[in-house]
mmCIF file of C-alpha atoms in Angstrom:
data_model
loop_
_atom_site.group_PDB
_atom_site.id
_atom_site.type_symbol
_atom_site.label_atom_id
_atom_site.label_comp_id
_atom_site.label_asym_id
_atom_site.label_seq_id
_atom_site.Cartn_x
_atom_site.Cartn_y
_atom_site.Cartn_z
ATOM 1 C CA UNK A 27 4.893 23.612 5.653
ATOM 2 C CA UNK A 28 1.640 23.111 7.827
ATOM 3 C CA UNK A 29 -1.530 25.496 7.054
ATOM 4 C CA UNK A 30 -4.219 25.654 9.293
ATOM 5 C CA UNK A 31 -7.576 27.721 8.207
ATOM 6 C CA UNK A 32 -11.005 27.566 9.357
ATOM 7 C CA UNK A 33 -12.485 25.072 6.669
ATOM 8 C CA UNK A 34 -15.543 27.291 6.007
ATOM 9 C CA UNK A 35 -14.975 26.852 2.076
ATOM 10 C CA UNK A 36 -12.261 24.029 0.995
ATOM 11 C CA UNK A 37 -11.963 24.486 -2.400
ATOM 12 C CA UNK A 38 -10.792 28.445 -1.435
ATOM 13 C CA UNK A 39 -8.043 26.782 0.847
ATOM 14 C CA UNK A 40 -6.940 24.257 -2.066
ATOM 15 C CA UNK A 41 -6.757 26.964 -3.950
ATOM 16 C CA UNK A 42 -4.431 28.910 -0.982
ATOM 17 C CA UNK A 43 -2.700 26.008 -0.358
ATOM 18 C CA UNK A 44 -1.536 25.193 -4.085
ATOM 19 C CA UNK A 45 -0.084 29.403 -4.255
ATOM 20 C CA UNK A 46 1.955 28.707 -1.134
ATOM 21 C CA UNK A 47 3.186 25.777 -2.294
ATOM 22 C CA UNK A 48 4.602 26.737 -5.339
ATOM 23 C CA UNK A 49 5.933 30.027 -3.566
ATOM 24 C CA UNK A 50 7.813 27.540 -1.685
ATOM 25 C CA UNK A 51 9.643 25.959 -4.754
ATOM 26 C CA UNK A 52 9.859 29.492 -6.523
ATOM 27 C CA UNK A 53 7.411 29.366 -8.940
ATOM 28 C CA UNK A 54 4.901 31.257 -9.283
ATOM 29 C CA UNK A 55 1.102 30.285 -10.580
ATOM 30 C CA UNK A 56 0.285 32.110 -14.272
ATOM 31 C CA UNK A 57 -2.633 33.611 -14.976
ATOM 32 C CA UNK A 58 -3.534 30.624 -16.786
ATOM 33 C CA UNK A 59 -3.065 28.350 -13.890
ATOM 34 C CA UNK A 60 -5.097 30.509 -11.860
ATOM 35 C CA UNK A 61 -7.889 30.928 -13.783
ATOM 36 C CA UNK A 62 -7.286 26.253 -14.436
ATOM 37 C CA UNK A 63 -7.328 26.041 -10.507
ATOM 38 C CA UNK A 64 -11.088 27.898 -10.282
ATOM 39 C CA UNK A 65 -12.640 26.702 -13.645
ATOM 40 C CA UNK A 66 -11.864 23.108 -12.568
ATOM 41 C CA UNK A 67 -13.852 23.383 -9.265
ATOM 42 C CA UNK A 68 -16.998 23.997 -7.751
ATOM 43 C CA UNK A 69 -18.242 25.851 -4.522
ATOM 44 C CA UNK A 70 -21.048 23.605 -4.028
ATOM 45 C CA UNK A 71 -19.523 20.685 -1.234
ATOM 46 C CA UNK A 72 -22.418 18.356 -1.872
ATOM 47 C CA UNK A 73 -21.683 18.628 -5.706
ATOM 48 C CA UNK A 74 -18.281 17.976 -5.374
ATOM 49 C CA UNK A 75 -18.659 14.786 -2.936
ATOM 50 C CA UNK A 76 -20.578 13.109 -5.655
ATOM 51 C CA UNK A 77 -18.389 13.988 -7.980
ATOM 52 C CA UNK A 78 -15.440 11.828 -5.644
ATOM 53 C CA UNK A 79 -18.280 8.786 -5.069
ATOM 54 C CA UNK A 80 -18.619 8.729 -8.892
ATOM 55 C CA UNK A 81 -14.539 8.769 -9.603
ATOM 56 C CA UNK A 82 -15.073 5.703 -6.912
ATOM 57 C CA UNK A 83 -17.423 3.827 -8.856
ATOM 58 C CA UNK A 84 -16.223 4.799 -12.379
ATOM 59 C CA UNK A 85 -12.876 2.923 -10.770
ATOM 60 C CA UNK A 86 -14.810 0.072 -10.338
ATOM 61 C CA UNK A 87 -15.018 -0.715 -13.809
ATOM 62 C CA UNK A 88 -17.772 -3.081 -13.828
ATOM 63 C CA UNK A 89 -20.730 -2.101 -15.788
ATOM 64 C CA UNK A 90 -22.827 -1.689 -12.998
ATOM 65 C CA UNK A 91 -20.322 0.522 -11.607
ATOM 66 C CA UNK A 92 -19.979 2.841 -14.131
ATOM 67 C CA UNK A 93 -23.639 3.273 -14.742
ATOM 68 C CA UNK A 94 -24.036 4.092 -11.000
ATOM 69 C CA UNK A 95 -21.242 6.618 -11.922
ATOM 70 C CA UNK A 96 -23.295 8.261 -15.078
ATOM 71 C CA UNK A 97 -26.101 8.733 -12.043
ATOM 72 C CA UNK A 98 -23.701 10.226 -9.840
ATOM 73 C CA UNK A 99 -22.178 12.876 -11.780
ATOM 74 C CA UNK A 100 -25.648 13.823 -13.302
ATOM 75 C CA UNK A 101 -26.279 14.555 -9.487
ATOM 76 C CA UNK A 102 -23.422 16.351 -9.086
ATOM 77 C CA UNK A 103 -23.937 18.576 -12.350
ATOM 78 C CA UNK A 104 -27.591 19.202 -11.570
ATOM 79 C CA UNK A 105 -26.570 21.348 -8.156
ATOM 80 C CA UNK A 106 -23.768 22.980 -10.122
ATOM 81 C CA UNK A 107 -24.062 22.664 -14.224
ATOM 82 C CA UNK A 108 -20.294 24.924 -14.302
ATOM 83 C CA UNK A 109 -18.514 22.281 -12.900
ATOM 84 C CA UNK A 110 -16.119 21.072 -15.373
ATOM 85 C CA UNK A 111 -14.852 17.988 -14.091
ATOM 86 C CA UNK A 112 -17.763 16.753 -13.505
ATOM 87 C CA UNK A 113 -18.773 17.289 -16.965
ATOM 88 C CA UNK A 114 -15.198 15.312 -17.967
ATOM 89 C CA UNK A 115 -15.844 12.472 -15.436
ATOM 90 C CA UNK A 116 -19.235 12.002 -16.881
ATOM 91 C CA UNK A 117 -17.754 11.694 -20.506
ATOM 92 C CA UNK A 118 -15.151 8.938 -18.888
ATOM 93 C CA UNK A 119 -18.041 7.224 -17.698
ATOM 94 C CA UNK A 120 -20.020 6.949 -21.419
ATOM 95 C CA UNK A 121 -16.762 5.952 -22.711
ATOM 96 C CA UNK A 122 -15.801 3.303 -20.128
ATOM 97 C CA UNK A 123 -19.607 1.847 -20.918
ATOM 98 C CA UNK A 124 -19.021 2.101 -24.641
ATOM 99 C CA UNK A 125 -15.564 0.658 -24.367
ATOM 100 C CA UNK A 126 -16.138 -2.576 -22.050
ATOM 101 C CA UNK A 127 -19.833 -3.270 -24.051
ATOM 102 C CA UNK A 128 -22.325 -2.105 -21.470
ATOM 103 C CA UNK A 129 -24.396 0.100 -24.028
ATOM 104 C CA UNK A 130 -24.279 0.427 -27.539
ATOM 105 C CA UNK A 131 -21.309 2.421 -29.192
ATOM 106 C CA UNK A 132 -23.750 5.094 -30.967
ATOM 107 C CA UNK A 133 -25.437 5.857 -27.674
ATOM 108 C CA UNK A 134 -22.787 6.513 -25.298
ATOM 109 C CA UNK A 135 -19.471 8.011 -27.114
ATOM 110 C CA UNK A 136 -21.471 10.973 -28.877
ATOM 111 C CA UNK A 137 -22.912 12.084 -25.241
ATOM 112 C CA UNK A 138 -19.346 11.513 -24.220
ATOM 113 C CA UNK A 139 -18.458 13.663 -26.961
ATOM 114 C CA UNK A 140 -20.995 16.220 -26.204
ATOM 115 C CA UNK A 141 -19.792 16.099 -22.289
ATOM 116 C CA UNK A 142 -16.234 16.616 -22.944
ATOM 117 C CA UNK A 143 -16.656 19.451 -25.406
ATOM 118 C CA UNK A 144 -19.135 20.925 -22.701
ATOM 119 C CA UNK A 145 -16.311 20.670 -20.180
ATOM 120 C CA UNK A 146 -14.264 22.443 -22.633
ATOM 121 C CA UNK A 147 -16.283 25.634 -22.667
ATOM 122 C CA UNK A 148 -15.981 25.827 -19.199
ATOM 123 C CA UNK A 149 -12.443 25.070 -18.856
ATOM 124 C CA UNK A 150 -10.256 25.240 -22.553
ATOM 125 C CA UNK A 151 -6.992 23.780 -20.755
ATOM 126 C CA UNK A 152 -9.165 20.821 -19.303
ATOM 127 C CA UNK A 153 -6.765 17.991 -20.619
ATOM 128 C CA UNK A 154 -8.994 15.555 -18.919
ATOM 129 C CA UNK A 155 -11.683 15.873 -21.364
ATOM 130 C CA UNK A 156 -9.199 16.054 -24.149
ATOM 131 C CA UNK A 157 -8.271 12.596 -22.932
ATOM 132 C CA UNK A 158 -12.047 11.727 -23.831
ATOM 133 C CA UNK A 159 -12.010 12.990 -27.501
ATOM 134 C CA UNK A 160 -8.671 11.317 -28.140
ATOM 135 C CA UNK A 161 -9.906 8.122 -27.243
ATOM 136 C CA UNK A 162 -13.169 8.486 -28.568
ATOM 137 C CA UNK A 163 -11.658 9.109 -32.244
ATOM 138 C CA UNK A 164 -9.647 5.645 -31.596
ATOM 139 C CA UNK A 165 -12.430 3.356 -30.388
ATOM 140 C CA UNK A 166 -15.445 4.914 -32.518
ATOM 141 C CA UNK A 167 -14.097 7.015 -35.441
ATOM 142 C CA UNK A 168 -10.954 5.029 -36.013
ATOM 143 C CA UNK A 169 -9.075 8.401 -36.763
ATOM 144 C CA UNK A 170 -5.959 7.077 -34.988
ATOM 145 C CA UNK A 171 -3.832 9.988 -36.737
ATOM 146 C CA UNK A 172 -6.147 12.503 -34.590
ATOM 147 C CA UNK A 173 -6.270 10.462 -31.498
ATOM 148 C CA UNK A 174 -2.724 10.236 -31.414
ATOM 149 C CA UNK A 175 -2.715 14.453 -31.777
ATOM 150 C CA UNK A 176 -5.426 14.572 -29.013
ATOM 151 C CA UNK A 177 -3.457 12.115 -26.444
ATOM 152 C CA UNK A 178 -0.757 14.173 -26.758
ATOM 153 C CA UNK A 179 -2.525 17.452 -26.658
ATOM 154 C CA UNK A 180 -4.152 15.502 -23.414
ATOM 155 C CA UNK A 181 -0.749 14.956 -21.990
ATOM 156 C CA UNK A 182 0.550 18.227 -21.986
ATOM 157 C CA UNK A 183 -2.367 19.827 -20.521
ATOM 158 C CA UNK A 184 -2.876 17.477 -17.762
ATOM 159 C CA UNK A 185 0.884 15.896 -17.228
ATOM 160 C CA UNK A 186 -0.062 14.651 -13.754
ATOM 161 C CA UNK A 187 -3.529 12.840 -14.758
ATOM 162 C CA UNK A 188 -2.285 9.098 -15.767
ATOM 163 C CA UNK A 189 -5.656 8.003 -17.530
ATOM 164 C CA UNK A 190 -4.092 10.105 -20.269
ATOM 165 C CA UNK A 191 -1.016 7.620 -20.752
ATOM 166 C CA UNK A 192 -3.262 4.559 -19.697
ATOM 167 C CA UNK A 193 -5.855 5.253 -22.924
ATOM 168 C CA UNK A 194 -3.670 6.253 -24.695
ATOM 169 C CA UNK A 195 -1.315 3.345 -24.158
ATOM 170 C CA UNK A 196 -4.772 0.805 -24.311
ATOM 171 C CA UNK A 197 -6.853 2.632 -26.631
ATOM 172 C CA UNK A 198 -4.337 3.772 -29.628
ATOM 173 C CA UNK A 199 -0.936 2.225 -29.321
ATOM 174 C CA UNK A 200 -1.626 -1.345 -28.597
ATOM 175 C CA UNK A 201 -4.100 -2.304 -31.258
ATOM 176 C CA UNK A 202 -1.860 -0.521 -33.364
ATOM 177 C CA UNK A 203 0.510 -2.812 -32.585
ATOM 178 C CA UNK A 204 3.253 -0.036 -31.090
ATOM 179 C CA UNK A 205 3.691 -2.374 -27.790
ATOM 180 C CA UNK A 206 6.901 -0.647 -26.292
ATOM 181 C CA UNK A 207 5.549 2.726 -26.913
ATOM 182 C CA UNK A 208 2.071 1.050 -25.103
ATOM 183 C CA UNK A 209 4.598 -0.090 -22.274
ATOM 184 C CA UNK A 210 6.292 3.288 -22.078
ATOM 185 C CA UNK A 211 3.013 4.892 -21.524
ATOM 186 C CA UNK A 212 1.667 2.697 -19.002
ATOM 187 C CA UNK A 213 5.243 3.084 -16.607
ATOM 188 C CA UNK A 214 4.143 6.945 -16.813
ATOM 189 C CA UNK A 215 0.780 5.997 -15.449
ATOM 190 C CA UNK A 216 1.793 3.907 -13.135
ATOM 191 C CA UNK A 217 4.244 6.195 -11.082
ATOM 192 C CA UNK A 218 1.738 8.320 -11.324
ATOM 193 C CA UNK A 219 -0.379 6.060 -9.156
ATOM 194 C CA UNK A 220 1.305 3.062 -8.376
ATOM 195 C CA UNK A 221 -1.955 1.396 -6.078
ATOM 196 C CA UNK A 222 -4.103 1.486 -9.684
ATOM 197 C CA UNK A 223 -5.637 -1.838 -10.201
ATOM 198 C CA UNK A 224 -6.842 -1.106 -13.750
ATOM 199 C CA UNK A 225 -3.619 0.756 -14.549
ATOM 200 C CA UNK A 226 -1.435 -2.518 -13.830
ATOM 201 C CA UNK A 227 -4.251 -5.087 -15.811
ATOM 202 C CA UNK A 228 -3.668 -2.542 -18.709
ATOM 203 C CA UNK A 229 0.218 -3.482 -18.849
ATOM 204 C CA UNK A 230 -0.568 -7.301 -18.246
ATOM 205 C CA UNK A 231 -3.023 -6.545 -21.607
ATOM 206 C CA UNK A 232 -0.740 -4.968 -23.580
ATOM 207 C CA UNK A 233 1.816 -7.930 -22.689
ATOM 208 C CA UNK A 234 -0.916 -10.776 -23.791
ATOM 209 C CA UNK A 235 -1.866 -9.000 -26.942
ATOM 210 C CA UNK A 236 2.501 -8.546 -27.416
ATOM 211 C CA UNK A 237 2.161 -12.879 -26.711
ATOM 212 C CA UNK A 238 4.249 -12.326 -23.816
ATOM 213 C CA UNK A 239 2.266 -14.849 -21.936
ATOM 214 C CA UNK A 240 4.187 -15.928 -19.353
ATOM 215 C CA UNK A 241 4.730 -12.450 -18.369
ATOM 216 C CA UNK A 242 1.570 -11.205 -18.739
ATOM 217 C CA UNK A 243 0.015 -13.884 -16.205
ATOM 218 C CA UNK A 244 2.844 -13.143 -13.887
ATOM 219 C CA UNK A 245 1.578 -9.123 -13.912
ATOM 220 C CA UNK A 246 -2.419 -10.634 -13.692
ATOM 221 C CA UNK A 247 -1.767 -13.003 -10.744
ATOM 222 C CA UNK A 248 -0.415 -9.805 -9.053
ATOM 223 C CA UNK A 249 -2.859 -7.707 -9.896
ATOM 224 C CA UNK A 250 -5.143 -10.477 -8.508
ATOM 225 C CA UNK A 251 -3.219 -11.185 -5.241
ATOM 226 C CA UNK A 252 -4.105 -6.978 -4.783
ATOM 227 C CA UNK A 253 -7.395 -6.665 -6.025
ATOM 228 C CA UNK A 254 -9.054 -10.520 -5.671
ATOM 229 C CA UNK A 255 -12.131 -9.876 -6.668
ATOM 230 C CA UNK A 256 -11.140 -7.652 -10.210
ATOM 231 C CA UNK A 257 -13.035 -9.700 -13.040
ATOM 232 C CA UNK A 258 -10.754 -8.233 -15.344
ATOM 233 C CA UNK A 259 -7.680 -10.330 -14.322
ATOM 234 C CA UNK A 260 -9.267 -13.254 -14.341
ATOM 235 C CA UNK A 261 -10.667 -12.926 -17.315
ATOM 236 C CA UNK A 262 -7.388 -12.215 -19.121
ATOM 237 C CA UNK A 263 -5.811 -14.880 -17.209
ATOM 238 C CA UNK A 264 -7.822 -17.462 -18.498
ATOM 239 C CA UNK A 265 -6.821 -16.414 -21.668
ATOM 240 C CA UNK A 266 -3.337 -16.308 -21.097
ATOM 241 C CA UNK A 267 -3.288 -20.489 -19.147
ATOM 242 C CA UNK A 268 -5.549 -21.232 -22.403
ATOM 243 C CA UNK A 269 -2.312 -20.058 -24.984
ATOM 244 C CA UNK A 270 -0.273 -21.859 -22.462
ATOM 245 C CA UNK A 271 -2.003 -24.912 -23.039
ATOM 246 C CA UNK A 272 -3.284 -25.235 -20.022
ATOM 247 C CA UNK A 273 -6.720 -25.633 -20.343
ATOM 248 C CA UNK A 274 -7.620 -26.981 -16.317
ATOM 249 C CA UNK A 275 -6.673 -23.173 -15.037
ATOM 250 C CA UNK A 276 -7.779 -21.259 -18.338
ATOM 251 C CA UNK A 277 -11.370 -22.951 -17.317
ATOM 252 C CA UNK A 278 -10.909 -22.240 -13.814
ATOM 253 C CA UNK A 279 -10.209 -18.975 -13.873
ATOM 254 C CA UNK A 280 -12.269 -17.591 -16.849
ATOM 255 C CA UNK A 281 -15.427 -19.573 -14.511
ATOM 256 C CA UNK A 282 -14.283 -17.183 -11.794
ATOM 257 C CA UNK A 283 -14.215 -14.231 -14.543
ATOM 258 C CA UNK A 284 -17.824 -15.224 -15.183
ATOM 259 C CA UNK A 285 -18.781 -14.918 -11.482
ATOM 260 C CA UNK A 286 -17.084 -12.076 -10.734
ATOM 261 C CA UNK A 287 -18.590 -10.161 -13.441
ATOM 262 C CA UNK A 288 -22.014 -11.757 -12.841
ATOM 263 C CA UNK A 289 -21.760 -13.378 -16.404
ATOM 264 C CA UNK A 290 -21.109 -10.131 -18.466
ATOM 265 C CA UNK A 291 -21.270 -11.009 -22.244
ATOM 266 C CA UNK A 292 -17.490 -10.320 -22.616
ATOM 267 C CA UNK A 293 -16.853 -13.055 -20.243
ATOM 268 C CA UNK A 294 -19.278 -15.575 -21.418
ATOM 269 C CA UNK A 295 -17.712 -15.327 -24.830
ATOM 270 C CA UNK A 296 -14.250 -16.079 -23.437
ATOM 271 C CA UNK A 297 -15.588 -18.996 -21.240
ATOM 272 C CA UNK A 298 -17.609 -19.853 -24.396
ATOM 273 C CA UNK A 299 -14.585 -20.128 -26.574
ATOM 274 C CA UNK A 300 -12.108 -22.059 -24.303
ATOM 275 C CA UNK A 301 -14.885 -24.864 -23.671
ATOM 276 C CA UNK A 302 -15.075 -25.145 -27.381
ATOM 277 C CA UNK A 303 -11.423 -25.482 -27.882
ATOM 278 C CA UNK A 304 -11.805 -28.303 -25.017
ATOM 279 C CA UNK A 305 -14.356 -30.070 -27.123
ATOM 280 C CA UNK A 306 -17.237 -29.514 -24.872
ATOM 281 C CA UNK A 307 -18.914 -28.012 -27.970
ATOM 282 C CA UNK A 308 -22.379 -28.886 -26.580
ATOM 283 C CA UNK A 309 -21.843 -26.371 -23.646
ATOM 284 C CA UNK A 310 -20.190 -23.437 -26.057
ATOM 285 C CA UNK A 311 -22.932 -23.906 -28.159
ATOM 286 C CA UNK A 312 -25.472 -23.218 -25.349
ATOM 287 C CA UNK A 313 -23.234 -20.484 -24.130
ATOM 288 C CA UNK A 314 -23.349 -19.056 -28.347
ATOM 289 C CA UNK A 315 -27.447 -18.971 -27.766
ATOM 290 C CA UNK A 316 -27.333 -17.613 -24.166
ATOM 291 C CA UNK A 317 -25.263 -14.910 -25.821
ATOM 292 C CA UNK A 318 -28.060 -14.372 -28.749
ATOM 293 C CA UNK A 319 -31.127 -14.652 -26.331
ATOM 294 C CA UNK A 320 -29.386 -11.654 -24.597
ATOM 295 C CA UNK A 321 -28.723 -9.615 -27.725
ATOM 296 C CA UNK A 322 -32.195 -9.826 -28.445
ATOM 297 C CA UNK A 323 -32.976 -7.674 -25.793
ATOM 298 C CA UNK A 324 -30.323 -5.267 -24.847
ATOM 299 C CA UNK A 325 -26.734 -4.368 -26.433
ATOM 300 C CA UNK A 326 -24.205 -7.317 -26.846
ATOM 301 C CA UNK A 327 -21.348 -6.767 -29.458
ATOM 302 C CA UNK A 328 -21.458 -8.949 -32.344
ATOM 303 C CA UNK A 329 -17.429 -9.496 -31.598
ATOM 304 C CA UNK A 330 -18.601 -11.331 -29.020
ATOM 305 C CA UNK A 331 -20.501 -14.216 -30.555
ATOM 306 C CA UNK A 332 -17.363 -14.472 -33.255
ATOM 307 C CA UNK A 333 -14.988 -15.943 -30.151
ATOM 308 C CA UNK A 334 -17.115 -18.653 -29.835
ATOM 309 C CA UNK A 335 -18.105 -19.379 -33.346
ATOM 310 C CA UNK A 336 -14.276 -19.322 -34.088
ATOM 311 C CA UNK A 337 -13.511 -21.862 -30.905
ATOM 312 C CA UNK A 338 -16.897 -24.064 -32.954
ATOM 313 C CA UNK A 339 -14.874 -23.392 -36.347
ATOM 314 C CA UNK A 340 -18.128 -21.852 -38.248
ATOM 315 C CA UNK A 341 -15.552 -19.122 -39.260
ATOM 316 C CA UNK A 342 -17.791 -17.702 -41.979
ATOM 317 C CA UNK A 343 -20.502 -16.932 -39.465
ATOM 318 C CA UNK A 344 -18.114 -15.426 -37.603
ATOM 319 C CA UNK A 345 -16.855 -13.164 -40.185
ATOM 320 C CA UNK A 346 -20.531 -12.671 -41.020
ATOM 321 C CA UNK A 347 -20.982 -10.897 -36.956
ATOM 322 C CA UNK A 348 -17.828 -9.235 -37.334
ATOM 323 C CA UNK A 349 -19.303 -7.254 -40.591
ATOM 324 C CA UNK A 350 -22.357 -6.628 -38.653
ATOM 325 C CA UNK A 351 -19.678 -5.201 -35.750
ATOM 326 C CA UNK A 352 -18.577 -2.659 -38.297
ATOM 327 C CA UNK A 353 -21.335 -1.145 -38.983
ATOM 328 C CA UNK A 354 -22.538 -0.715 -35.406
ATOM 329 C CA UNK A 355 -18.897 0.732 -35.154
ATOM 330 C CA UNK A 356 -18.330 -2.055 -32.458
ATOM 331 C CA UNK A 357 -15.313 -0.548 -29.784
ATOM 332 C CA UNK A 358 -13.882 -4.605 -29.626
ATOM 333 C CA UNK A 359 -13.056 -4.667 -33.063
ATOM 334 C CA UNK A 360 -10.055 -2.840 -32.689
ATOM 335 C CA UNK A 361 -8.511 -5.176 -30.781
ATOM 336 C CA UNK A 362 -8.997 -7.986 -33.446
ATOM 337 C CA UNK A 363 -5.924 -6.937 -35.029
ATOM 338 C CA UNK A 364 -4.000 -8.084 -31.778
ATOM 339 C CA UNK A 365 -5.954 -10.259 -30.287
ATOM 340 C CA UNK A 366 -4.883 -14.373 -30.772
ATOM 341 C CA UNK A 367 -8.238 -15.425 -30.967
ATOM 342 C CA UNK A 368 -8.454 -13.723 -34.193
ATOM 343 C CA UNK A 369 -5.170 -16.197 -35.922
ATOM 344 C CA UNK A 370 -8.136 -18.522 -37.519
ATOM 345 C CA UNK A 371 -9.203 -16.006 -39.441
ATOM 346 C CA UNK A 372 -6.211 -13.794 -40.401
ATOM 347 C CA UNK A 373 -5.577 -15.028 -44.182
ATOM 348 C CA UNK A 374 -9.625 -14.475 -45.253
ATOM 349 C CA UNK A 375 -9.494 -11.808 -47.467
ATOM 350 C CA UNK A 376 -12.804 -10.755 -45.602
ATOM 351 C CA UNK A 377 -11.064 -10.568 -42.369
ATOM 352 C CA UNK A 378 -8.301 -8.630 -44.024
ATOM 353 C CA UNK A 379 -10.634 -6.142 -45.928
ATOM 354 C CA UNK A 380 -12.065 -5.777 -42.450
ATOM 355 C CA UNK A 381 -8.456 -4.179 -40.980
ATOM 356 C CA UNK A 382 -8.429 -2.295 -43.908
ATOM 357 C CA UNK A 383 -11.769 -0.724 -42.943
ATOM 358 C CA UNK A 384 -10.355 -0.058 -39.349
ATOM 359 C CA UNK A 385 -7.249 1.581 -40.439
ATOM 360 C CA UNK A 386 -5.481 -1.311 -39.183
ATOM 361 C CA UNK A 387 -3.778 -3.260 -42.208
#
């Protein structure tokens, strides 16, 4: 059907729209969905365009990105505090910057806590923020029995939102090691939107940490063909040619990772480690201090500096950062279970107390 209004207020003609259109397909709207449809928006227009420029950078997924996101939805929520969404999209924000390393775990996922319960009050069937908690109690509380509960809880409130399969696929299954259920997951995100760069580097993921290489840098090289200038893929590209043994591309591609990123720690660390595999330990080395300097004044995991202390074999010091991790509840050491950089290390009984700890054994 076609609708034409005067667009003096859009969100009332969403709202029109949505009641015709499912009169159309005989349903009808419940109460519930009603009352969903108007918690979930705002009537301020200004609010609600910076709440779409922040979804845009939050999609970015760099770190300067998402902190321009954080700014954005604070905007948005300062003209109209009742918006719940942007309450939610602020919480995905913390938790994307606590999640890739760009602030320090006990800053950002207990004000992404506080934002999704916030969005909660305002909306109880928000399954957007529910998304949030569920992957919070993965990355930072490793309560993967409740984070499993939540993603599902997530699902079935918000069936048409695929960051619910995508965390919950990234976040939960994979680094406990349930790769087809990952897989399964991610297909429901992606025909959910099929154009999603970070969607489709989440499968390749789940496929390296599976050590389906070949596969896996099939999926990044398409991602990269799409999005060319997605650090991301390179980065896990590199580290796919590396397993490969093909060190010439791993180093190529991880340098472009590094560029791309403008030499984020995570990428360092990966250059870091493959030039210390090479036997270039001179340069890893310099890259292991870089890291340090950089610690010294702002947040840089501790996983971090373990990649190239394992590629320099000082696997003690090492398991010594990885301690230190755990107690700063570190969000990469959940992947450490999964992740082949880890192998060195895997029959230390330290390293193996250390899954323990995580709920990982």
């Amino acid at each position: 059907g076609t609708y034409d209004r005067e667009l003096e207020d859009i969100f009332d003609v969403q709202t029109e729209v949505a009641g015709h259109v499912a009169a159309a397909v005989r349903s009808e709207l419940s109460a519930t969905d009603r009352e969903r449809i108007t918690a979930r928006g705002t009537t301020d227009a200004e609010a609600y365009d910076l709440y779409l420029q922040g979804r845009f950078a939050w999609n970015q997924r760099s770190n300067s990105s998402v902190a321009r996101s954080v700014e954005l939805f604070q905007q948005a929520l300062e003209r109209d505090p009742g918006f719940a969404l942007a309450h939610s999209a602020l919480a995905d924000s913390y938790t994307v910057l606590g999640i890739y390393g760009g602030s320090a775990p006990n800053e950002v996922f207990p004000a992404a806590k506080a934002s999704a319960n916030t969005a909660l009050e305002i909306d109880p069937h928000l399954g957007e923020a529910e998304v949030v908690k569920a992957c919070v109690a993965a990355v930072f509380d490793w309560e993967w029995g409740a984070a499993e509960e939540g993603f599902k809880r997530a699902s079935e409130l918000a069936p048409s939102y695929p960051t619910a399969y995508q965390w919950y696929a990234s976040n939960m299954l994979t680094p406990c090691r349930r790769f087809d259920d990952a897989l399964e997951q991610l297909e429901l995100a992606r025909q959910l939107d099929p154009a999603s760069g970070a969607i489709a580097i989440s499968r390749a993921i789940t496929l390296f940490y599976a050590r389906d290489f070949e596969t896996a840098s099939k999926e990044l090289e398409a991602v990269i063909k799409l999005h060319p200038r997605f650090a991301l893929a390179y980065y896990f590209l590199g580290q796919c040619h590396q397993l490969e043994g093909n060190t010439t591309n791993s180093l190529a591609s991880l340098e472009r990772a590094v560029d791309l990123s403008e030499a984020s720690s995570e990428t360092l660390a990966a250059y870091g480690h493959a030039l210390a595999l090479d036997g270039r330990s001179t340069e890893a080395e310099t890259l292991l201090e870089r890291l340090g300097q950089r610690a010294s004044e702002r947040y840089v995991s501790p996983v971090l500096l373990t990649h190239i202390l394992i590629g320099l074999g000082r696997t003690e010091e090492a398991l010594d950062q990885l301690e230190k991790a755990a107690e700063l509840r570190a969000t990469n050491l959940i992947w450490t279970g999964v992740r082949p950089t880890y192998d060195p290390l895997r029959k230390s009984e330290r390293f193996r107390a250390l899954q323990q700890r995580l709920g990982l054994a």
